CSV table of C-alpha atoms in Angstrom, one decimal:
chain,number,residue,atom,x,y,z
A,1,LEU,CA,0.2,0.3,0.2
A,2,GLY,CA,3.6,2.5,0.1
A,3,LEU,CA,1.7,3.5,3.7
A,4,ILE,CA,5.4,4.0,5.2
A,5,GLY,CA,6.6,5.7,2.4
A,6,GLN,CA,4.0,8.3,2.9
A,7,GLY,CA,4.7,8.5,6.7
A,8,ALA,CA,3.1,5.4,8.6
A,9,PRO,CA,4.7,4.5,11.1
A,10,GLY,CA,6.8,1.3,10.8
A,11,ASP,CA,5.1,-0.7,13.4
A,12,GLU,CA,1.6,0.4,12.5
A,13,TYR,CA,0.2,-3.1,12.6
A,14,ASP,CA,2.2,-5.3,15.2
A,15,ASP,CA,-1.0,-5.3,16.9
A,16,GLU,CA,-3.3,-6.3,14.6
A,17,VAL,CA,-0.5,-9.0,13.4
A,18,ARG,CA,0.5,-9.9,17.3
A,19,ARG,CA,-3.1,-10.9,17.5
A,20,ILE,CA,-3.5,-12.7,14.5
A,21,LEU,CA,-0.2,-14.9,15.6
A,22,GLY,CA,-1.7,-15.4,19.1
A,23,ALA,CA,-4.9,-16.7,16.9
A,24,LEU,CA,-3.1,-19.5,15.4
A,25,ASP,CA,-1.5,-20.6,18.3
A,26,HIS,CA,-5.6,-21.3,20.0
A,27,SER,CA,-7.6,-22.1,16.9
A,28,ARG,CA,-8.2,-25.7,16.5
A,29,SER,CA,-9.3,-25.4,12.5
A,30,GLY,CA,-8.5,-23.2,9.5
A,31,GLU,CA,-13.1,-22.5,10.2
A,32,GLU,CA,-11.8,-20.9,13.6
A,33,LEU,CA,-8.8,-19.2,12.9
A,34,GLY,CA,-10.6,-17.6,9.8
A,35,SER,CA,-13.4,-16.5,12.1
A,36,ARG,CA,-10.5,-15.0,14.4
A,37,VAL,CA,-9.0,-13.4,11.4
A,38,GLN,CA,-12.5,-11.8,10.8
A,39,ALA,CA,-13.5,-9.9,14.0
A,40,ILE,CA,-9.7,-9.0,14.4
A,41,PHE,CA,-9.7,-7.6,11.3
A,42,ARG,CA,-13.7,-5.5,12.1
A,43,GLU,CA,-12.3,-4.5,15.7
A,44,SER,CA,-8.5,-2.9,14.3
A,45,PHE,CA,-10.3,-1.4,11.3
A,46,GLU,CA,-13.3,-0.8,11.7
A,47,ILE,CA,-15.0,-2.9,8.6
A,48,ASP,CA,-18.4,-4.8,8.1
A,49,ALA,CA,-16.4,-8.2,7.7
A,50,ASP,CA,-19.7,-10.1,8.2
A,51,ARG,CA,-19.8,-9.3,4.6
A,52,ASP,CA,-16.8,-11.8,3.6
A,53,VAL,CA,-17.4,-14.8,5.8
A,54,SER,CA,-16.3,-17.4,2.7
A,55,PHE,CA,-13.2,-14.7,2.3
A,56,PHE,CA,-12.0,-14.8,6.0
A,57,GLN,CA,-13.2,-18.3,6.5
A,58,GLU,CA,-10.7,-19.8,2.8
A,59,LEU,CA,-7.9,-17.4,4.4
A,60,GLY,CA,-8.5,-19.1,7.5
A,61,ARG,CA,-8.1,-22.5,6.3
A,62,GLU,CA,-5.4,-21.2,4.0
A,63,ILE,CA,-3.2,-20.2,5.8
A,64,PHE,CA,-4.2,-23.4,9.1
A,65,SER,CA,-3.3,-25.7,6.4
A,66,LYS,CA,0.2,-24.1,5.8
A,67,ILE,CA,0.9,-23.4,9.1
A,68,GLN,CA,0.4,-27.7,9.9
A,69,SER,CA,2.2,-28.5,6.8
A,70,SER,CA,4.8,-26.3,7.9
A,71,ARG,CA,5.0,-27.6,11.8
A,72,GLN,CA,5.5,-31.1,10.2
A,73,GLY,CA,7.9,-31.2,7.7
């Protein structure tokens, strides 16, 4: 997005990243992770994340799958 070049602080999204990493440790499935990420986006960015449920579910499944694969080998 080029936000840092426009003067945004370099740690602009550290809180969201920290919360998503925490959600990884507490999620038992990709769907659960997707719901947690959706809630983080809703709270942090004040967006209507409810309309994009399928996006967050798919995102959660993809992230969860990659994390599980990396832990196995």
